[in-house]
Amino acid sequence: LRHHLPDGVDVPSSFETIGHVAHLNLRESQMPYRLVVAKVMQDKYPQIKTILTKVGTIKNTFRVFSMEVLADAIGGAVPRIAQPGDAALETTVKQHGCIFQMNFGEVYWNSRLEQEHKRLVATFKKTDEIWDMMAGIGPFAVPAGKLVGCKVYANDLNPRSTHYLDVNCKANKVQ
């Protein structure tokens, strides 16, 4: 990638993967080269089908942000601002024995919290009653019910998160 960027423009140092989606936080100086970055990533990581970068800041109750789609092997035009229901952002993640389905553009998800999810769930006992009032798509609630077997009550303000929470409970056989 270094060979494709002009002097003075840093190579992006990291990205988050969410299933087949790669999420970058490109700097302003990198934005003019965002499609070059995306093309090199597609060539290097064929398992990644969609590449996004955040545009703007989080300005809503549901903690989701505006994203620009830089690469879309699913079939959409690029670049484009992701819209609700964008099929390229529909993805599946596996964490500690559970499957999580989501549309990354509609819900809050941070793969870097995986160890924290695992650490907290490991503290639960079967006799515990868990109340998760900001459950999102279920990274605490689903493994607590599936792996620990404790009673879990979960909800979220974001209706798309509660939709995927229901989907994930069913997919993981959690009531």
Short mmCIF file of C-alpha atoms in Angstrom, two decimals:
data_model
loop_
_atom_site.label_atom_id
_atom_site.label_comp_id
_atom_site.label_asym_id
_atom_site.label_seq_id
_atom_site.Cartn_x
_atom_site.Cartn_y
_atom_site.Cartn_z
CA LEU A 1 0.00 0.00 0.00
CA ARG A 2 2.90 2.33 0.78
CA HIS A 3 3.82 2.30 -2.94
CA HIS A 4 0.34 3.48 -3.92
CA LEU A 5 0.19 6.50 -1.60
CA PRO A 6 2.09 9.76 -2.02
CA ASP A 7 4.82 10.80 0.38
CA GLY A 8 3.40 12.33 3.53
CA VAL A 9 0.22 10.21 3.52
CA ASP A 10 0.30 7.54 6.21
CA VAL A 11 -0.75 3.98 5.48
CA PRO A 12 -3.84 3.12 7.55
CA SER A 13 -2.53 1.25 10.57
CA SER A 14 -5.54 -0.87 11.53
CA PHE A 15 -9.09 -1.85 10.75
CA GLU A 16 -11.86 -3.79 12.45
CA THR A 17 -13.44 -6.85 10.85
CA ILE A 18 -17.08 -7.65 11.43
CA GLY A 19 -17.73 -10.87 9.52
CA HIS A 20 -17.05 -10.04 5.86
CA VAL A 21 -17.04 -6.28 6.57
CA ALA A 22 -13.87 -4.24 7.18
CA HIS A 23 -14.30 -0.93 9.00
CA LEU A 24 -11.62 1.74 8.66
CA ASN A 25 -11.31 5.10 10.37
CA LEU A 26 -9.45 6.98 7.67
CA ARG A 27 -7.86 10.33 8.44
CA GLU A 28 -8.68 13.42 6.41
CA SER A 29 -5.32 13.17 4.61
CA GLN A 30 -6.12 9.58 3.57
CA MET A 31 -9.63 10.26 2.26
CA PRO A 32 -8.60 11.26 -1.29
CA TYR A 33 -6.95 7.80 -1.58
CA ARG A 34 -9.74 5.82 0.09
CA LEU A 35 -10.65 3.83 -3.03
CA VAL A 36 -6.98 2.88 -3.57
CA VAL A 37 -6.80 1.72 0.07
CA ALA A 38 -10.00 -0.30 -0.42
CA LYS A 39 -8.74 -1.93 -3.64
CA VAL A 40 -5.45 -2.97 -2.03
CA MET A 41 -7.37 -4.39 0.97
CA GLN A 42 -9.68 -6.36 -1.33
CA ASP A 43 -6.69 -7.83 -3.14
CA LYS A 44 -4.89 -8.70 0.10
CA TYR A 45 -7.92 -9.99 2.07
CA PRO A 46 -10.26 -11.86 -0.32
CA GLN A 47 -12.55 -12.89 2.58
CA ILE A 48 -13.50 -9.22 3.03
CA LYS A 49 -16.42 -8.34 0.78
CA THR A 50 -17.34 -4.86 2.06
CA ILE A 51 -15.01 -2.05 3.11
CA LEU A 52 -16.27 1.05 4.93
CA THR A 53 -14.93 4.19 6.48
CA LYS A 54 -16.66 6.28 9.10
CA VAL A 55 -17.74 9.75 7.96
CA GLY A 56 -18.64 12.27 10.62
CA THR A 57 -19.31 11.54 14.26
CA ILE A 58 -21.97 9.67 16.18
CA LYS A 59 -24.88 12.07 16.54
CA ASN A 60 -27.78 9.85 17.54
CA THR A 61 -29.20 7.95 20.48
CA PHE A 62 -28.49 4.55 18.91
CA ARG A 63 -24.69 5.07 18.65
CA VAL A 64 -24.53 4.30 14.94
CA PHE A 65 -22.55 6.49 12.58
CA SER A 66 -22.58 7.46 8.94
CA MET A 67 -20.38 5.27 6.76
CA GLU A 68 -19.10 5.43 3.23
CA VAL A 69 -18.95 2.12 1.37
CA LEU A 70 -15.59 1.97 -0.42
CA ALA A 71 -15.78 -1.60 -1.75
CA ASP A 72 -18.78 -3.87 -2.21
CA ALA A 73 -18.31 -7.36 -3.65
CA ILE A 74 -22.03 -7.95 -2.96
CA GLY A 75 -22.82 -5.74 -5.95
CA GLY A 76 -23.49 -2.09 -5.09
CA ALA A 77 -21.94 1.00 -6.62
CA VAL A 78 -18.99 2.59 -4.80
CA PRO A 79 -18.28 4.96 -3.29
CA ARG A 80 -21.65 5.56 -1.64
CA ILE A 81 -23.03 6.57 1.74
CA ALA A 82 -24.48 3.46 3.40
CA GLN A 83 -28.25 3.58 3.81
CA PRO A 84 -30.42 1.68 6.31
CA GLY A 85 -30.88 -1.88 5.12
CA ASP A 86 -27.79 -1.84 2.87
CA ALA A 87 -27.29 -5.53 1.97
CA ALA A 88 -23.49 -5.15 1.88
CA LEU A 89 -23.51 -4.43 5.64
CA GLU A 90 -25.53 -7.53 6.55
CA THR A 91 -22.99 -9.81 8.21
CA THR A 92 -22.43 -12.59 10.73
CA VAL A 93 -19.87 -12.72 13.54
CA LYS A 94 -18.89 -15.66 15.73
CA GLN A 95 -17.81 -14.97 19.30
CA HIS A 96 -17.22 -17.43 22.14
CA GLY A 97 -19.45 -20.16 20.71
CA CYS A 98 -22.28 -17.87 19.60
CA ILE A 99 -23.40 -16.55 16.23
CA PHE A 100 -24.39 -12.89 15.88
CA GLN A 101 -26.19 -11.60 12.82
CA MET A 102 -26.50 -7.87 12.20
CA ASN A 103 -26.58 -5.06 9.72
CA PHE A 104 -23.47 -3.15 10.80
CA GLY A 105 -24.94 0.13 9.54
CA GLU A 106 -27.99 -0.15 11.80
CA VAL A 107 -26.59 -1.30 15.15
CA TYR A 108 -23.70 -0.60 17.51
CA TRP A 109 -21.01 -3.29 17.39
CA ASN A 110 -17.37 -3.19 18.45
CA SER A 111 -15.35 -6.36 17.87
CA ARG A 112 -12.61 -5.01 20.12
CA LEU A 113 -14.91 -5.63 23.10
CA GLU A 114 -14.89 -9.41 22.56
CA GLN A 115 -12.57 -10.10 25.51
CA GLU A 116 -14.65 -7.87 27.77
CA HIS A 117 -17.80 -9.75 26.74
CA LYS A 118 -16.07 -13.05 27.47
CA ARG A 119 -14.64 -11.83 30.79
CA LEU A 120 -17.97 -10.60 32.09
CA VAL A 121 -19.97 -13.64 30.97
CA ALA A 122 -17.41 -15.87 32.72
CA THR A 123 -18.39 -14.24 36.03
CA PHE A 124 -22.05 -15.30 35.70
CA LYS A 125 -23.50 -18.36 37.45
CA LYS A 126 -26.48 -20.45 36.37
CA THR A 127 -28.45 -19.14 39.37
CA ASP A 128 -27.86 -15.48 38.37
CA GLU A 129 -30.56 -13.26 36.92
CA ILE A 130 -29.09 -10.82 34.36
CA TRP A 131 -30.80 -7.58 33.34
CA ASP A 132 -29.17 -6.10 30.23
CA MET A 133 -30.91 -2.81 29.47
CA MET A 134 -28.49 -1.78 26.69
CA ALA A 135 -28.24 -5.23 25.16
CA GLY A 136 -27.59 -4.24 21.56
CA ILE A 137 -27.67 -7.41 19.46
CA GLY A 138 -26.82 -9.55 22.50
CA PRO A 139 -23.03 -9.91 23.03
CA PHE A 140 -23.60 -10.37 26.80
CA ALA A 141 -27.18 -11.67 26.89
CA VAL A 142 -26.87 -14.43 24.29
CA PRO A 143 -23.75 -16.15 25.70
CA ALA A 144 -25.08 -15.72 29.26
CA GLY A 145 -28.21 -17.62 28.28
CA LYS A 146 -26.55 -20.14 25.96
CA LEU A 147 -23.26 -20.93 27.71
CA VAL A 148 -24.08 -20.22 31.35
CA GLY A 149 -27.79 -20.99 31.35
CA CYS A 150 -28.75 -18.12 33.63
CA LYS A 151 -32.00 -16.19 33.31
CA VAL A 152 -31.52 -13.09 31.14
CA TYR A 153 -33.76 -10.10 30.50
CA ALA A 154 -32.48 -7.99 27.62
CA ASN A 155 -33.66 -4.94 25.70
CA ASP A 156 -32.30 -1.95 23.76
CA LEU A 157 -33.60 1.45 22.65
CA ASN A 158 -32.61 0.79 19.03
CA PRO A 159 -35.43 -1.19 17.37
CA ARG A 160 -32.96 -2.68 14.86
CA SER A 161 -30.81 -3.93 17.74
CA THR A 162 -33.82 -5.59 19.39
CA HIS A 163 -34.69 -7.15 16.03
CA TYR A 164 -31.21 -8.68 15.77
CA LEU A 165 -31.26 -9.60 19.47
CA ASP A 166 -34.35 -11.70 18.73
CA VAL A 167 -32.71 -13.18 15.61
CA ASN A 168 -29.56 -14.03 17.59
CA CYS A 169 -31.48 -15.58 20.49
CA LYS A 170 -33.27 -17.86 18.03
CA ALA A 171 -30.08 -18.69 16.10
CA ASN A 172 -28.32 -19.63 19.36
CA LYS A 173 -31.34 -21.43 20.85
CA VAL A 174 -31.72 -18.98 23.73
CA GLN A 175 -35.23 -18.14 24.95
#
